[in-house]
CSV table of C-alpha atoms and ligand atoms in Angstrom, one decimal:
chain,number,residue,atom,x,y,z
A,1,MET,CA,-3.4,6.7,-20.0
A,2,LYS,CA,-4.4,10.4,-20.4
A,3,LEU,CA,-5.5,12.7,-17.8
A,4,HIS,CA,-7.5,15.9,-18.3
A,5,TRP,CA,-5.4,18.0,-15.7
A,6,SER,CA,-5.1,21.5,-14.4
A,7,SER,CA,-2.5,22.9,-12.1
A,8,ARG,CA,-5.3,24.9,-10.2
A,9,SER,CA,-7.7,22.0,-9.5
A,10,PRO,CA,-7.5,20.4,-6.0
A,11,TYR,CA,-9.3,17.3,-7.3
A,12,VAL,CA,-6.7,17.0,-10.0
A,13,ARG,CA,-4.0,17.6,-7.3
A,14,LYS,CA,-5.2,14.6,-5.3
A,15,VAL,CA,-4.9,12.3,-8.3
A,16,MET,CA,-1.3,13.6,-9.1
A,17,ILE,CA,-0.2,13.2,-5.6
A,18,CYS,CA,-1.4,9.5,-6.1
A,19,VAL,CA,0.4,9.3,-9.4
A,20,TYR,CA,3.7,10.3,-7.9
A,21,GLU,CA,3.3,8.2,-4.6
A,22,LEU,CA,2.6,5.2,-6.9
A,23,GLY,CA,5.4,6.0,-9.4
A,24,LEU,CA,3.1,6.2,-12.4
A,25,GLU,CA,4.1,9.6,-13.7
A,26,ASN,CA,5.5,8.0,-16.9
A,27,ARG,CA,2.2,6.2,-17.6
A,28,VAL,CA,0.0,9.3,-17.1
A,29,GLU,CA,0.0,11.9,-20.0
A,30,ARG,CA,-1.4,15.1,-18.7
A,31,ILE,CA,-3.8,17.1,-21.1
A,32,SER,CA,-4.0,20.7,-20.0
A,33,SER,CA,-7.7,21.3,-19.8
A,34,VAL,CA,-9.6,24.6,-18.7
A,35,VAL,CA,-13.1,23.9,-17.2
A,36,SER,CA,-15.6,26.3,-15.8
A,37,LEU,CA,-19.3,26.1,-15.0
A,38,SER,CA,-19.9,29.1,-17.2
A,39,LYS,CA,-18.1,27.8,-20.3
A,40,PRO,CA,-18.3,24.0,-20.8
A,41,ASN,CA,-15.2,22.4,-22.4
A,42,SER,CA,-16.2,20.5,-25.3
A,43,ASP,CA,-12.9,18.4,-25.4
A,44,VAL,CA,-13.4,17.4,-21.7
A,45,MET,CA,-17.2,16.6,-22.4
A,46,ARG,CA,-16.2,14.3,-25.3
A,47,ASP,CA,-14.7,12.1,-22.8
A,48,ASN,CA,-16.8,12.8,-19.7
A,49,PRO,CA,-20.4,13.7,-20.1
A,50,LEU,CA,-20.1,16.0,-17.0
A,51,GLY,CA,-17.2,17.9,-18.4
A,52,ARG,CA,-15.3,17.7,-15.2
A,53,ILE,CA,-11.7,17.3,-14.3
A,54,PRO,CA,-10.0,15.1,-13.4
A,55,THR,CA,-11.0,12.7,-16.1
A,56,LEU,CA,-8.7,9.7,-16.8
A,57,ILE,CA,-8.9,8.0,-20.2
A,58,LEU,CA,-7.3,4.4,-20.3
A,59,ASP,CA,-5.4,3.1,-23.2
A,60,ASP,CA,-8.4,0.8,-23.9
A,61,GLY,CA,-10.8,3.8,-24.0
A,62,ARG,CA,-12.4,3.3,-20.7
A,63,VAL,CA,-13.0,6.6,-18.8
A,64,PHE,CA,-13.0,7.3,-15.2
A,65,HIS,CA,-14.0,10.6,-13.6
A,66,GLU,CA,-14.7,11.5,-9.9
A,67,SER,CA,-11.1,12.0,-8.2
A,68,VAL,CA,-11.5,9.4,-5.5
A,69,VAL,CA,-12.5,6.7,-8.1
A,70,ILE,CA,-9.4,7.6,-10.2
A,71,CYS,CA,-7.2,7.5,-7.3
A,72,GLU,CA,-8.4,4.0,-6.3
A,73,TYR,CA,-8.2,2.7,-9.9
A,74,LEU,CA,-4.5,4.0,-9.9
A,75,ASP,CA,-3.8,2.4,-6.6
A,76,SER,CA,-5.0,-1.0,-8.1
A,77,LEU,CA,-2.2,-0.7,-10.7
A,78,HIS,CA,0.4,-0.9,-8.0
A,79,SER,CA,1.6,-3.9,-5.9
A,80,GLY,CA,3.4,-2.0,-3.0
A,81,THR,CA,1.7,-0.7,0.1
A,82,PRO,CA,-1.9,0.6,-1.0
A,83,LEU,CA,-2.9,4.1,-0.6
A,84,PHE,CA,-6.4,2.7,0.0
A,85,PRO,CA,-6.1,0.3,2.8
A,86,ALA,CA,-7.7,-3.2,1.8
A,87,LYS,CA,-10.1,-3.5,4.6
A,88,GLY,CA,-10.9,-3.1,8.4
A,89,GLU,CA,-10.5,-0.1,10.5
A,90,ALA,CA,-7.6,1.3,8.5
A,91,ARG,CA,-9.8,1.5,5.4
A,92,TRP,CA,-12.7,3.2,7.1
A,93,THR,CA,-10.5,5.7,8.8
A,94,ALA,CA,-8.8,6.6,5.6
A,95,LEU,CA,-12.2,6.9,3.7
A,96,ARG,CA,-13.5,9.0,6.6
A,97,ARG,CA,-10.6,11.4,6.5
A,98,HIS,CA,-10.7,11.5,2.8
A,99,ALA,CA,-14.5,12.4,2.9
A,100,LEU,CA,-13.9,15.3,5.4
A,101,GLY,CA,-11.0,16.7,3.2
A,102,ASN,CA,-13.0,16.4,0.0
A,103,GLY,CA,-16.2,17.8,1.6
A,104,MET,CA,-14.1,20.8,2.7
A,105,LEU,CA,-12.8,21.2,-0.9
A,106,ASP,CA,-16.4,21.1,-2.2
A,107,ALA,CA,-17.3,24.0,0.3
A,108,LEU,CA,-14.1,25.9,-0.5
A,109,LEU,CA,-14.8,25.9,-4.2
A,110,LEU,CA,-18.4,26.9,-3.8
A,111,TRP,CA,-17.3,29.6,-1.4
A,112,ARG,CA,-14.8,31.0,-3.9
A,113,SER,CA,-17.1,31.0,-6.7
A,114,GLU,CA,-19.7,32.8,-4.5
A,115,MET,CA,-17.0,35.4,-3.6
A,116,MET,CA,-16.3,36.0,-7.1
A,117,LYS,CA,-19.8,37.2,-7.8
A,118,PRO,CA,-20.6,40.9,-7.8
A,119,VAL,CA,-21.4,41.6,-4.1
A,120,ALA,CA,-25.1,42.4,-5.0
A,121,ARG,CA,-25.6,38.8,-6.2
A,122,GLN,CA,-23.9,37.1,-3.3
A,123,THR,CA,-25.8,35.4,-0.7
A,124,PRO,CA,-24.4,36.4,2.7
A,125,GLU,CA,-25.9,33.5,4.5
A,126,TRP,CA,-24.0,31.1,2.2
A,127,LEU,CA,-20.7,32.9,2.8
A,128,THR,CA,-21.3,32.7,6.6
A,129,THR,CA,-22.1,28.9,6.1
A,130,PHE,CA,-18.9,28.2,4.0
A,131,ASP,CA,-16.9,29.8,6.8
A,132,LEU,CA,-18.6,27.8,9.5
A,133,LYS,CA,-17.9,24.6,7.7
A,134,THR,CA,-14.3,25.4,7.1
A,135,ARG,CA,-13.8,26.3,10.7
A,136,ASN,CA,-15.6,23.1,11.8
A,137,GLY,CA,-13.6,21.0,9.5
A,138,LEU,CA,-10.5,22.4,10.8
A,139,LYS,CA,-11.7,21.7,14.4
A,140,ALA,CA,-12.2,18.0,13.4
A,141,ILE,CA,-8.9,17.8,11.8
A,142,GLU,CA,-7.1,19.1,14.9
A,143,ALA,CA,-8.8,16.7,17.1
A,144,ASP,CA,-7.5,13.9,14.9
A,145,ALA,CA,-4.1,15.5,14.1
A,146,ASP,CA,-2.0,13.3,16.4
A,147,ALA,CA,-3.5,10.1,15.2
A,148,LEU,CA,-3.0,11.3,11.6
A,149,ALA,CA,0.7,11.9,12.2
A,150,ARG,CA,1.0,8.4,13.3
A,151,THR,CA,-0.7,6.9,10.3
A,152,PRO,CA,1.1,5.5,7.2
A,153,PHE,CA,0.5,7.8,4.3
A,154,ASP,CA,-2.9,6.9,2.6
A,155,ILE,CA,-5.8,8.4,0.7
A,156,GLY,CA,-7.1,10.0,4.0
A,157,GLN,CA,-4.0,12.2,4.2
A,158,VAL,CA,-4.2,13.0,0.4
A,159,GLY,CA,-7.7,14.3,0.9
A,160,LEU,CA,-7.1,16.3,4.1
A,161,GLY,CA,-3.6,17.8,3.0
A,162,THR,CA,-5.0,18.8,-0.3
A,163,ALA,CA,-8.0,20.5,1.3
A,164,LEU,CA,-5.5,22.5,3.7
A,165,ALA,CA,-3.3,23.4,0.7
A,166,TYR,CA,-6.2,24.7,-1.3
A,167,LEU,CA,-7.3,26.8,1.8
A,168,ASP,CA,-3.8,28.3,1.7
A,169,PHE,CA,-3.8,28.7,-2.0
A,170,ARG,CA,-7.2,30.4,-2.4
A,171,PHE,CA,-7.8,31.8,1.1
A,172,GLY,CA,-4.3,32.7,2.2
A,173,ASP,CA,-5.3,35.2,4.9
A,174,PHE,CA,-7.7,32.6,6.6
A,175,GLY,CA,-5.0,32.3,9.4
A,176,TRP,CA,-5.8,28.8,10.5
A,177,ARG,CA,-2.3,27.7,11.7
A,178,GLU,CA,-2.2,29.7,15.0
A,179,ASN,CA,-5.3,28.0,16.4
A,180,HIS,CA,-4.5,24.5,15.2
A,181,PRO,CA,-1.0,23.7,16.1
A,182,ARG,CA,-1.3,20.0,15.7
A,183,THR,CA,-2.7,20.3,12.2
A,184,CYS,CA,0.0,22.9,11.4
A,185,ALA,CA,2.7,20.2,12.5
A,186,TRP,CA,1.0,17.5,10.5
A,187,MET,CA,0.8,19.8,7.4
A,188,GLN,CA,4.6,20.5,7.6
A,189,GLN,CA,5.1,16.7,7.4
A,190,PHE,CA,2.6,16.5,4.5
A,191,ALA,CA,4.3,19.3,2.5
A,192,GLN,CA,7.7,17.7,2.7
A,193,ARG,CA,6.7,14.7,0.6
A,194,ASP,CA,7.9,14.5,-3.0
A,195,SER,CA,4.5,13.9,-4.4
A,196,VAL,CA,3.2,17.1,-2.6
A,197,LYS,CA,6.3,19.3,-3.8
A,198,LYS,CA,5.8,18.1,-7.3
A,199,THR,CA,2.1,19.0,-7.5
A,200,ALA,CA,2.1,22.5,-6.1
A,201,PHE,CA,-0.8,24.6,-7.2
A,202,ILE,CA,0.0,27.2,-10.0
A,203,ASP,CA,-2.5,29.9,-11.0
A,204,ALA,CA,-1.5,29.5,-14.6
B,301,LIG,N1,-16.3,15.4,-7.2
B,301,LIG,C1,-15.5,15.7,-8.3
B,301,LIG,C2,-15.3,17.2,-8.4
B,301,LIG,C3,-14.5,17.6,-9.7
B,301,LIG,C4,-14.7,19.1,-9.9
B,301,LIG,O1,-15.8,19.8,-9.6
B,301,LIG,N2,-13.7,19.6,-10.7
B,301,LIG,C5,-13.9,21.0,-11.0
B,301,LIG,C6,-12.5,21.7,-11.3
B,301,LIG,S1,-11.6,21.9,-9.8
B,301,LIG,C7,-14.6,21.0,-12.5
B,301,LIG,O2,-14.4,20.2,-13.3
B,301,LIG,N3,-15.5,22.0,-12.7
B,301,LIG,C8,-16.2,22.3,-13.9
B,301,LIG,C9,-17.6,21.8,-13.7
B,301,LIG,O3,-18.0,21.3,-12.7
B,301,LIG,O4,-18.3,21.9,-14.7
B,301,LIG,C10,-14.2,15.1,-8.1
B,301,LIG,O5,-13.7,14.7,-7.1
B,301,LIG,O6,-13.6,14.7,-9.2
């Protein structure tokens, strides 16, 4: 399998955390792919009409995009404990948590691109809203953090941990740890996993 990949993309990082958790690293060849809204990448577009990463190309030519779909496909190649619980409350909890983390990522990426515009072209209300969404997301994670720490590692944790790691990577002075001690403790646990260490963001 081939994966359009970048060390800066949080959506790619979720996929790569799953790759390592599932022991699939020798089956996924990474293709370093630079994407940007202002300069569509024709190589990625050849495989994915939307030109986004991550994009996974299977050996039989089928293509998957959308990180959560790729993660669940990879999980289906594995017979051990699944990262996507099969059914019941555990599945809904994992998917709810993943959705919160992924939604925070969506807001953080939009926030960052807004901030990178010249000040005169920024929309101040949007900046305020992205800040509010991030604070609200953190509040929700804090309320769930003790339960999160007791849950076996799954896609919910991948989503939340990647969002917090991206917050640290791109918004290093946000200063969330002091006011969110439970989330901070859980994040320390998350950061110790091999899969998380091996996929650290690099601004290459
Ligand atoms: N919802 C998608 C988001 C993927 C996404 O937006 N990736 C960014 C890179 S971090 C991208 O490809 N941006 C270029 C573009 O949207 O054209 C997913 O979860 O895979």
